[in-house]
CSV table of C-alpha atoms and ligand atoms in Angstrom, one decimal:
chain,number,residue,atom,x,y,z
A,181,UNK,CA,69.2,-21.4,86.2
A,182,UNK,CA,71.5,-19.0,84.2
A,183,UNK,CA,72.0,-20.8,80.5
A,184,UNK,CA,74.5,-20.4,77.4
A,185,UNK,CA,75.0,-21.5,74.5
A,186,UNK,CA,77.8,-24.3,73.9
A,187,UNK,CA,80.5,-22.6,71.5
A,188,UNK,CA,78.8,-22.2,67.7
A,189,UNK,CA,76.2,-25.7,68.4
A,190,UNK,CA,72.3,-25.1,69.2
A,191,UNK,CA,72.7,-26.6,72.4
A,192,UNK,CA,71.6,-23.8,75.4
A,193,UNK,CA,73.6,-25.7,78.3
A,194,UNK,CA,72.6,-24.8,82.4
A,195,UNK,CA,75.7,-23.1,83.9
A,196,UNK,CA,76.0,-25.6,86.1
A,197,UNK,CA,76.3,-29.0,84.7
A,198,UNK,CA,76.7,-32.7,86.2
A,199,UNK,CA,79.6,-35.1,86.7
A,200,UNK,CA,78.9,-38.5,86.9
A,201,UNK,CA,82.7,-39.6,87.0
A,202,UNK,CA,82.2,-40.2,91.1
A,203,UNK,CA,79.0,-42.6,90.4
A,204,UNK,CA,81.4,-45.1,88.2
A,205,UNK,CA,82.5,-45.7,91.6
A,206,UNK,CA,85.6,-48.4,90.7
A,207,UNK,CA,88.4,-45.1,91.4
A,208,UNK,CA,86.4,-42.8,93.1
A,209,UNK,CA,85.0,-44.5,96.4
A,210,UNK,CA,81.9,-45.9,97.0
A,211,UNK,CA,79.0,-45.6,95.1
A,212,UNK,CA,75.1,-47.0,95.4
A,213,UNK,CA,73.7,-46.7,91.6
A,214,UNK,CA,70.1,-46.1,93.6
A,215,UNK,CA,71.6,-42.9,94.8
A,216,UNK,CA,73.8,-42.2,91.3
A,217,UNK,CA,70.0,-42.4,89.7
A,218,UNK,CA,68.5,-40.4,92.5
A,219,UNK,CA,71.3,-37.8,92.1
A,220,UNK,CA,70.9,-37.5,88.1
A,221,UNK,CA,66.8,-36.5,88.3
A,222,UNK,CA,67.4,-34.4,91.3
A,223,UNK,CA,69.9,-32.3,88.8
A,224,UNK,CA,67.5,-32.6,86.0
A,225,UNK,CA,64.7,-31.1,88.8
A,226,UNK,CA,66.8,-28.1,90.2
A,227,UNK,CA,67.3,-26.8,86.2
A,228,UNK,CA,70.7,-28.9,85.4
A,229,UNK,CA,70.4,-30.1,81.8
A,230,UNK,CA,74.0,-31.0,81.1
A,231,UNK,CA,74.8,-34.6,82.2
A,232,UNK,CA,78.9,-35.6,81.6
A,233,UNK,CA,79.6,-39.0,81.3
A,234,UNK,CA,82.0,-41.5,79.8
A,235,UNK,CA,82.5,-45.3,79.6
A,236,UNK,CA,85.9,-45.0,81.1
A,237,UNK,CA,84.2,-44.4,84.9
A,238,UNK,CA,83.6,-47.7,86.5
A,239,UNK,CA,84.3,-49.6,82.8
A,240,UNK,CA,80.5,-48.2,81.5
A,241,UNK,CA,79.1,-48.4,85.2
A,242,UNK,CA,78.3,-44.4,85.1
A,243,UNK,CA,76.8,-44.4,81.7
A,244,UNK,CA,74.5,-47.6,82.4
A,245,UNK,CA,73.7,-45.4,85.4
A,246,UNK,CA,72.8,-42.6,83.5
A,247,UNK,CA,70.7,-44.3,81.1
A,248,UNK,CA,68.1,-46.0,83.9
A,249,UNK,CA,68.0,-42.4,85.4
A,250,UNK,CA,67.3,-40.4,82.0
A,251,UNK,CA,64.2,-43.0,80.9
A,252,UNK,CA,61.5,-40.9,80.3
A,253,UNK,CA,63.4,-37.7,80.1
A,254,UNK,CA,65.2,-38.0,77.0
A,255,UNK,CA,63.8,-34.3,75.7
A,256,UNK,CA,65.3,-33.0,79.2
A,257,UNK,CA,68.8,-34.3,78.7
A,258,UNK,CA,71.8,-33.1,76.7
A,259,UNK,CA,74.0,-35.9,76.9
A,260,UNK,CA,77.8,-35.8,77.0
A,261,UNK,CA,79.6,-38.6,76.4
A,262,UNK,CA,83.6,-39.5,75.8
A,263,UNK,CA,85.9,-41.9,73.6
A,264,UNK,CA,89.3,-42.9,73.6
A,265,UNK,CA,90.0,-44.4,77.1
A,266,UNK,CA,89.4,-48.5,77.2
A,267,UNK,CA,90.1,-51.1,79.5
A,268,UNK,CA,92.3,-54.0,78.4
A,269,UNK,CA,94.9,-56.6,79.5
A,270,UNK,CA,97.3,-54.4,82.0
A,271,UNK,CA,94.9,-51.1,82.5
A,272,UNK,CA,92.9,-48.3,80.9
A,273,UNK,CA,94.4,-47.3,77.5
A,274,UNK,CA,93.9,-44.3,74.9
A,275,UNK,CA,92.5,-46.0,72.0
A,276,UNK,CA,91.4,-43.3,69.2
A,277,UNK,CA,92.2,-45.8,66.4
A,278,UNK,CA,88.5,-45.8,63.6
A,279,UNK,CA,87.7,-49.3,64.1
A,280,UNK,CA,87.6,-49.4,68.6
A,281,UNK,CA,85.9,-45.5,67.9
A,282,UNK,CA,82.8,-47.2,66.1
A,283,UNK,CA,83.2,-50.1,68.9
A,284,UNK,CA,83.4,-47.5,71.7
A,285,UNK,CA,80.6,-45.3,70.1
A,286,UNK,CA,78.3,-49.2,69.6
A,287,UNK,CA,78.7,-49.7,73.6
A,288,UNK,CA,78.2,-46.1,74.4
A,289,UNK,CA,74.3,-45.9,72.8
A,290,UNK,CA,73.6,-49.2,73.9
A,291,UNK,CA,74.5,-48.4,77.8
A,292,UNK,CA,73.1,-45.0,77.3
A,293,UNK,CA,70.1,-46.3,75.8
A,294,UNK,CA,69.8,-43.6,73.2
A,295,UNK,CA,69.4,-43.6,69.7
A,296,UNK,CA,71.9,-40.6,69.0
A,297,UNK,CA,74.7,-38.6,71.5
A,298,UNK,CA,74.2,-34.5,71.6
A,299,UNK,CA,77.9,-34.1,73.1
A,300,UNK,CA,80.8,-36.8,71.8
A,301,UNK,CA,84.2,-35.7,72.9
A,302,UNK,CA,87.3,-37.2,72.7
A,303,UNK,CA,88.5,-38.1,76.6
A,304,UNK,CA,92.4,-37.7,75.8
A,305,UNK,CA,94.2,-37.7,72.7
A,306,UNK,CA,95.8,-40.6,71.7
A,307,UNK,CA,99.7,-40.3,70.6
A,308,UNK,CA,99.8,-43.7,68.4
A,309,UNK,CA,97.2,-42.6,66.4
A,310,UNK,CA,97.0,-40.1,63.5
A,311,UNK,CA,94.2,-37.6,65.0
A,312,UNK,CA,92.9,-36.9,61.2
A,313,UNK,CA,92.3,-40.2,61.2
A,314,UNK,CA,90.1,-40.5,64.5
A,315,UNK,CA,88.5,-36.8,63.2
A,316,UNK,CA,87.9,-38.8,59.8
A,317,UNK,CA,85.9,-41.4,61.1
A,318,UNK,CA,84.1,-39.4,63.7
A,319,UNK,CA,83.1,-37.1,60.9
A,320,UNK,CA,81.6,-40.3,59.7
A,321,UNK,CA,79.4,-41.6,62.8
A,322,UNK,CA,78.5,-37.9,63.0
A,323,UNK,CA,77.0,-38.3,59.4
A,324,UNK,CA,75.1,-41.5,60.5
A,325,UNK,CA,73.5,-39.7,63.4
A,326,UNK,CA,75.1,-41.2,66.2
A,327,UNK,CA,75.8,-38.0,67.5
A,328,UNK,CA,75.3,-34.3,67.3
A,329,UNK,CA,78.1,-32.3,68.0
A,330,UNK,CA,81.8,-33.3,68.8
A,331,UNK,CA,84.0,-32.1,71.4
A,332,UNK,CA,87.6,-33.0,72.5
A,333,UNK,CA,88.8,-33.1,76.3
A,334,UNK,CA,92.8,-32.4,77.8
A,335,UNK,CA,93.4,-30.8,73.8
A,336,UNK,CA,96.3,-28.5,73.4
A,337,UNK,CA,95.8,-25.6,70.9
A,338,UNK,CA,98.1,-27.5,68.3
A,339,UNK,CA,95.6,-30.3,68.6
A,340,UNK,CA,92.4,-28.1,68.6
A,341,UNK,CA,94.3,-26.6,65.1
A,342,UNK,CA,94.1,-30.2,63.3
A,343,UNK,CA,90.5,-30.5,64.2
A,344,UNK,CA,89.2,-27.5,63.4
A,345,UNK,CA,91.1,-27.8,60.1
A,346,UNK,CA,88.7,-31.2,59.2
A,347,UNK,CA,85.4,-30.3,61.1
A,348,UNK,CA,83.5,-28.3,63.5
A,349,UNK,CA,84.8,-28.2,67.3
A,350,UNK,CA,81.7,-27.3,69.3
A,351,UNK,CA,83.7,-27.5,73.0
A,352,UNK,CA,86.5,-28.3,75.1
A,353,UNK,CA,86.6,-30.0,78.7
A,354,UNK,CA,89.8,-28.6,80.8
A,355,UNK,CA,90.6,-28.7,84.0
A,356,UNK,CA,90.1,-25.3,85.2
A,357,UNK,CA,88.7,-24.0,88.6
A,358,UNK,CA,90.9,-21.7,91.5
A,359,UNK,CA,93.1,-24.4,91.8
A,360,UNK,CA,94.0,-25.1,88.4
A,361,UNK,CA,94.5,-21.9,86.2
A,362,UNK,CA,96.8,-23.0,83.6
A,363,UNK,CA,94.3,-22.9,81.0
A,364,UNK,CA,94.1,-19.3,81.2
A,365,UNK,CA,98.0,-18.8,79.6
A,366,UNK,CA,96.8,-20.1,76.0
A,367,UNK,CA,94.0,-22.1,75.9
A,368,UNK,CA,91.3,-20.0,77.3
A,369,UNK,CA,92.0,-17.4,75.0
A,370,UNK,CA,92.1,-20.0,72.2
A,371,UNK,CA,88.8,-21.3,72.8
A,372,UNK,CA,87.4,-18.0,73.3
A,373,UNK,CA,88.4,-16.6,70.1
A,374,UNK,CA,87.8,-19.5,68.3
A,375,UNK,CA,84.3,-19.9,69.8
A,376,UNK,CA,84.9,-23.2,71.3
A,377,UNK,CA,82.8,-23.7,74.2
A,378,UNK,CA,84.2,-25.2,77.8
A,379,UNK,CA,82.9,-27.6,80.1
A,380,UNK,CA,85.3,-27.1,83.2
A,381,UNK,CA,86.0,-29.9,84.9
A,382,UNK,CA,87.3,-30.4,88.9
A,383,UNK,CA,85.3,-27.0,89.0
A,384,UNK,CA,85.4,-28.0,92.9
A,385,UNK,CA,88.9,-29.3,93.5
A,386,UNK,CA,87.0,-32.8,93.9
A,387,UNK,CA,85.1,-31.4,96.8
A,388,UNK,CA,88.3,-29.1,98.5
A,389,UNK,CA,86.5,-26.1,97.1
A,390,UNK,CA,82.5,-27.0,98.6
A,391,UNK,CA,84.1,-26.8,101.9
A,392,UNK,CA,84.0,-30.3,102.1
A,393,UNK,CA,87.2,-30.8,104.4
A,394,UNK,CA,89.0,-29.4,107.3
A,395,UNK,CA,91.6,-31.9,107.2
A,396,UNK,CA,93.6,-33.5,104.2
A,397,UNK,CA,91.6,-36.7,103.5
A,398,UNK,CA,93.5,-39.8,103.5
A,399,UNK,CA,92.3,-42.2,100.6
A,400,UNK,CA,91.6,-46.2,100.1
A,401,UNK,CA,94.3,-47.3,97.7
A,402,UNK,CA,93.2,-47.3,94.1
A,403,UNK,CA,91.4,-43.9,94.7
A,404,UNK,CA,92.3,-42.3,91.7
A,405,UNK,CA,91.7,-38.7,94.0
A,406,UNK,CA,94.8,-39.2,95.3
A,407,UNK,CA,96.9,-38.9,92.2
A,408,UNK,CA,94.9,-37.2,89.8
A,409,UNK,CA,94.1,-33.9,91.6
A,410,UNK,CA,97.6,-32.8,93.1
A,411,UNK,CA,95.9,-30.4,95.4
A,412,UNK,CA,95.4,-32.5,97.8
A,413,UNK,CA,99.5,-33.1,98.7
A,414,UNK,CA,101.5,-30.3,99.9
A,415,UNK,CA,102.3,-27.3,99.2
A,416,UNK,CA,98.8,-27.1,97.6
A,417,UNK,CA,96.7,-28.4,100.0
A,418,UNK,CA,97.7,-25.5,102.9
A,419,UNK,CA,97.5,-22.7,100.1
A,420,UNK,CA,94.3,-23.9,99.3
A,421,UNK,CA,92.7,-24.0,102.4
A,422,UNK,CA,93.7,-20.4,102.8
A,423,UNK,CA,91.8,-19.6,100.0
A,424,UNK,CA,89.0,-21.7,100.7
A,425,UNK,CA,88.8,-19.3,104.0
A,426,UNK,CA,88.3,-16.5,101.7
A,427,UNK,CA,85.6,-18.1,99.9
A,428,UNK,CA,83.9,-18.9,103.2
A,429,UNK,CA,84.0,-15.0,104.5
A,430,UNK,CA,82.3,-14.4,100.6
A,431,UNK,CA,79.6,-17.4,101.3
A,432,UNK,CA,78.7,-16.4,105.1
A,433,UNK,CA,78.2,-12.1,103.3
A,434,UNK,CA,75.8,-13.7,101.0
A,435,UNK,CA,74.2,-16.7,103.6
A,436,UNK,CA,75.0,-19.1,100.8
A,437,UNK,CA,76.9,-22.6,100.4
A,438,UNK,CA,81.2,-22.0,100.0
A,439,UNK,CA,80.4,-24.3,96.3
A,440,UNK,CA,78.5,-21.6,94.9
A,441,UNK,CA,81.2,-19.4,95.2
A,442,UNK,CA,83.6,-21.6,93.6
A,443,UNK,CA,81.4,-22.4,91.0
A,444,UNK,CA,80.5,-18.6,90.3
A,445,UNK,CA,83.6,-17.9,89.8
A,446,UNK,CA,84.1,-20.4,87.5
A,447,UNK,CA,80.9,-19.8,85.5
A,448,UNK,CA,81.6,-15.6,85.6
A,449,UNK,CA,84.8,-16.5,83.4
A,450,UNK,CA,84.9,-15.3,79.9
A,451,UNK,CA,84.8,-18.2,77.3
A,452,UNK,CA,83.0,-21.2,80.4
A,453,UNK,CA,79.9,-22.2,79.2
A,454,UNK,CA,79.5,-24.8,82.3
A,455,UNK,CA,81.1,-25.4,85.4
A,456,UNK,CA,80.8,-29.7,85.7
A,457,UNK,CA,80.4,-30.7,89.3
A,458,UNK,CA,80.3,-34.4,90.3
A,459,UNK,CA,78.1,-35.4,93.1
A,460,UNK,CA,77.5,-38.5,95.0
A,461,UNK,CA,73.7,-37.4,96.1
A,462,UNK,CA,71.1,-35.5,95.3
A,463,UNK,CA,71.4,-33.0,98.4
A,464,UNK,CA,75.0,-32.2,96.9
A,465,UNK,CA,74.1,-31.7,93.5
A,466,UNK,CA,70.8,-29.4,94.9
A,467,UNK,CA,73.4,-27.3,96.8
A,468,UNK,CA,75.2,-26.6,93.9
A,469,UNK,CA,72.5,-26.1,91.4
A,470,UNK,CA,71.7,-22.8,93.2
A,471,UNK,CA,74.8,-21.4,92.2
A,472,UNK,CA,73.0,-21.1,88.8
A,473,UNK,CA,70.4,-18.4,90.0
A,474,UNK,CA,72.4,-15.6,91.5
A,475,UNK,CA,75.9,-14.3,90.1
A,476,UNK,CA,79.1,-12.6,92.0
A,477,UNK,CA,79.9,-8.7,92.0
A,478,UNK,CA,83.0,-7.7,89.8
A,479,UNK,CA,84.1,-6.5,93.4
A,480,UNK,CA,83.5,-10.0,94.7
A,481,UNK,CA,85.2,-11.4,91.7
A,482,UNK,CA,88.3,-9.0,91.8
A,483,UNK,CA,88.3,-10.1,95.8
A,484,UNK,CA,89.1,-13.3,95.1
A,485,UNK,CA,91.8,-13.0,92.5
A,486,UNK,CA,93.3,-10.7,94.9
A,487,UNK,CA,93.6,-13.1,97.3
A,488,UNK,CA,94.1,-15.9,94.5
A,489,UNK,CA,97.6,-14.0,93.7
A,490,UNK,CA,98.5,-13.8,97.4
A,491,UNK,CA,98.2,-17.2,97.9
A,492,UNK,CA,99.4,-18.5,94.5
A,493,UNK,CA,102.0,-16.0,93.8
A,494,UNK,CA,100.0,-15.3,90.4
A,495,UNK,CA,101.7,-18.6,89.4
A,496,UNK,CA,99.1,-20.4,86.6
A,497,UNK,CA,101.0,-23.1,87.4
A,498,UNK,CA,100.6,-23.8,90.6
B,614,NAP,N1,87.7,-35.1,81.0
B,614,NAP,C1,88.4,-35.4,82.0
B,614,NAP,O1,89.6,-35.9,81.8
B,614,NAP,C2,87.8,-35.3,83.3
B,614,NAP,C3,88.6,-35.4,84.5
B,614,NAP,C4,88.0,-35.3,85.7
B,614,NAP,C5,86.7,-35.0,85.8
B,614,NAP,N2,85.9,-34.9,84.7
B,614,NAP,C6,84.4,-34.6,84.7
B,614,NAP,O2,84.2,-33.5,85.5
B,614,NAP,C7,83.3,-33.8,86.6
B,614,NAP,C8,83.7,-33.0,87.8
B,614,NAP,O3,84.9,-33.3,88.3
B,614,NAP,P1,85.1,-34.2,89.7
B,614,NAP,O4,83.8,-34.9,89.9
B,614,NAP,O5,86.3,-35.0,89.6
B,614,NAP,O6,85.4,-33.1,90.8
B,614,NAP,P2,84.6,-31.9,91.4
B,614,NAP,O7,83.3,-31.6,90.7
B,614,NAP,O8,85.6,-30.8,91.6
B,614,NAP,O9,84.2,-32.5,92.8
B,614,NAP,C9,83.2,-33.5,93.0
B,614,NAP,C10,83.2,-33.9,94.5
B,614,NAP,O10,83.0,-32.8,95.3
B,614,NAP,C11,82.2,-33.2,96.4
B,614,NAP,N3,81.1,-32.3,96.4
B,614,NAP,C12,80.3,-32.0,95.4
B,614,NAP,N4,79.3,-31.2,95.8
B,614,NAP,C13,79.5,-30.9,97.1
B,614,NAP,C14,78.9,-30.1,98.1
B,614,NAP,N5,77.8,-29.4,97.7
B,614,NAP,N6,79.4,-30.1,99.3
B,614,NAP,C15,80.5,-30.9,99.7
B,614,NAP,N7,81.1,-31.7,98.8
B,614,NAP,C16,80.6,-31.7,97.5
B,614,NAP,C17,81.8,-34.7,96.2
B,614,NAP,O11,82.8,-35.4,96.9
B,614,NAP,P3,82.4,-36.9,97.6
B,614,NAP,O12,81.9,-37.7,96.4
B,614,NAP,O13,83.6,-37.3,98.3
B,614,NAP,O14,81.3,-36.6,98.5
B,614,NAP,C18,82.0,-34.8,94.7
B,614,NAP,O15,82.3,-36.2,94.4
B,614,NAP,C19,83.5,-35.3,86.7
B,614,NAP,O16,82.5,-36.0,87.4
B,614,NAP,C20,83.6,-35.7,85.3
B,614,NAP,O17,82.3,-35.8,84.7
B,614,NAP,C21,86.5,-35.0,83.5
């Protein structure tokens, strides 16, 4: 498994990296914890020491999940955790206000079943809260030991700025993967001078970019899938099967699964440090470790941006 390190921390992360936002299982579809647990040690077997989590999937349902499977593997595990999105009357709300962070952070260890969190990011910022003061008191938990190294999720750069004007920023998680390349206009670059490390997420188009269908899946209502990742709604979802024909022709050269080319990609950008991949069960989350042990051409690479601005128009938008 291909390693590096996250940003300026001490933390050596596996290329590949694991999602657990399908095992909270409330927006996501169904989901058996036995086989959420299952899945988590078969990544932690195949060389995956990155586990994503946060108490918004399935109200604390994931990170319960991931705290049965990590028992007895603490030393194996970083953990990556999030704060900011909470359940109450009406909905899921951003709450980044001192007092719910040191709730948030309370629950978080307790569900976990961890004395301290290597990874803490903020999930989304929070517009009815001062950031300095969420930064302030997170500089404070930090300081208590509760966790290791923060990291902020859907930041702009302006945001990033007031952070890294109060404390160290180790990473970001974006959405970024071949069907979502906005990042690369200012962000990217951003984080790459600034030696923020990222943890892509939707690295596989939530499954479009495995391979996974042929036809555009129609979801139960309340599938968050549905809304969240516009690819699956036209125009994107017939440009992005043409791509995903491309990465097919690449996975058949190489006898390998279409994921690892997606993922390669990803991973072969300058500035990723992971690519997160959520999986259901452990043979998905084996398939996709492999991508970790073998690496595209520049030719291969160059292929599919070719084909990427055919498709796309070159649009980071799109
Ligand atoms: N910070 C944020 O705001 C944010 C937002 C979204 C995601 N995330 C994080 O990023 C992680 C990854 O994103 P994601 O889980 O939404 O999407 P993803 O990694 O792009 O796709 C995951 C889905 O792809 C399918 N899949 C995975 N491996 C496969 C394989 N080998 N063959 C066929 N299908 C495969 C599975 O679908 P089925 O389950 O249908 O089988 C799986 O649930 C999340 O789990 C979460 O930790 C963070």
């Amino acid at each position: 498994m291909r390693t590096k390190q996250l940003g300026k921390s001490d933390l050596q992360v596996s290329v590949v990296a694991l999602g657990t936002w399908p095992m909270g299982g409330s927006t996501y579809g169904q989901v058996d914890n036995k086989e959420s647990i299952a899945t988590i040690q078969a990544a932690l077997d195949a060389g995956i020491n990155l586990i994503d989590t946060a108490p918004a999937y399935g109200d604390g349902r994931a990170e319960t999940v991931v705290g049965n499977a990590i028992k007895g593997r603490r030393d194996q595990v970083i953990i990556a955790t999030k704060v900011g999105v909470v359940r109450k009357p009406g909905g899921k709300w951003r709450d980044l206000t001192p007092a719910s962070i040191r709730q948030q952070i309370e629950g978080s260890l307790r569900r976990l079943n961890v004395d301290t969190i290597d990874l803490y990011q903020i999930h989304w910022p929070d517009p009815d809260t001062p950031i300095e003061d969420s930064i302030a008191e997170l500089v404070k938990l930090r300081e208590e030991g509760k966790f290791r190294y923060l990291g902020v999720s859907n930041f702009d750069t302006g945001l990033m700025d007031s952070v890294t004007r109060m404390t160290e920023l180790a990473s970001l998680q974006p959405h970024y993967s071949l069907l979502n390349r906005e990042i690369e206009k200012d962000i990217l670059p951003y984080c790459v001078k600034n030696q923020i490390g990222i943890l892509a997420y939707g690295s596989l188009g939530s499954g479009i970019l495995a391979g996974k269908y042929n036809e555009k899946p129609v979801f139960k209502p309340g599938d968050t899938r549905h809304n969240f990742y516009r690819f699956f709604h036209e125009p994107m979802w017939s440009k992005a099967m043409r791509l995903v024909d491309v990465l097919r022709e690449i996975a058949s050269n190489h006898g390998k699964p279409v994921s690892h080319i997606a993922i390669n990609w990803l991973t072969q950008q300058e500035g990723v440090t992971c690519a997160l991949v959520g999986a259901r069960r452990p043979s998905q989350i084996q398939e996709n470790a492999g991508a970790g042990s073998w690496t595209l051409s520049d030719a291969e690479l160059k292929q599919i941006n070719r084909a990427w601005e055919h498709i796309f128009g070159g649009n980071l938008d799109a």
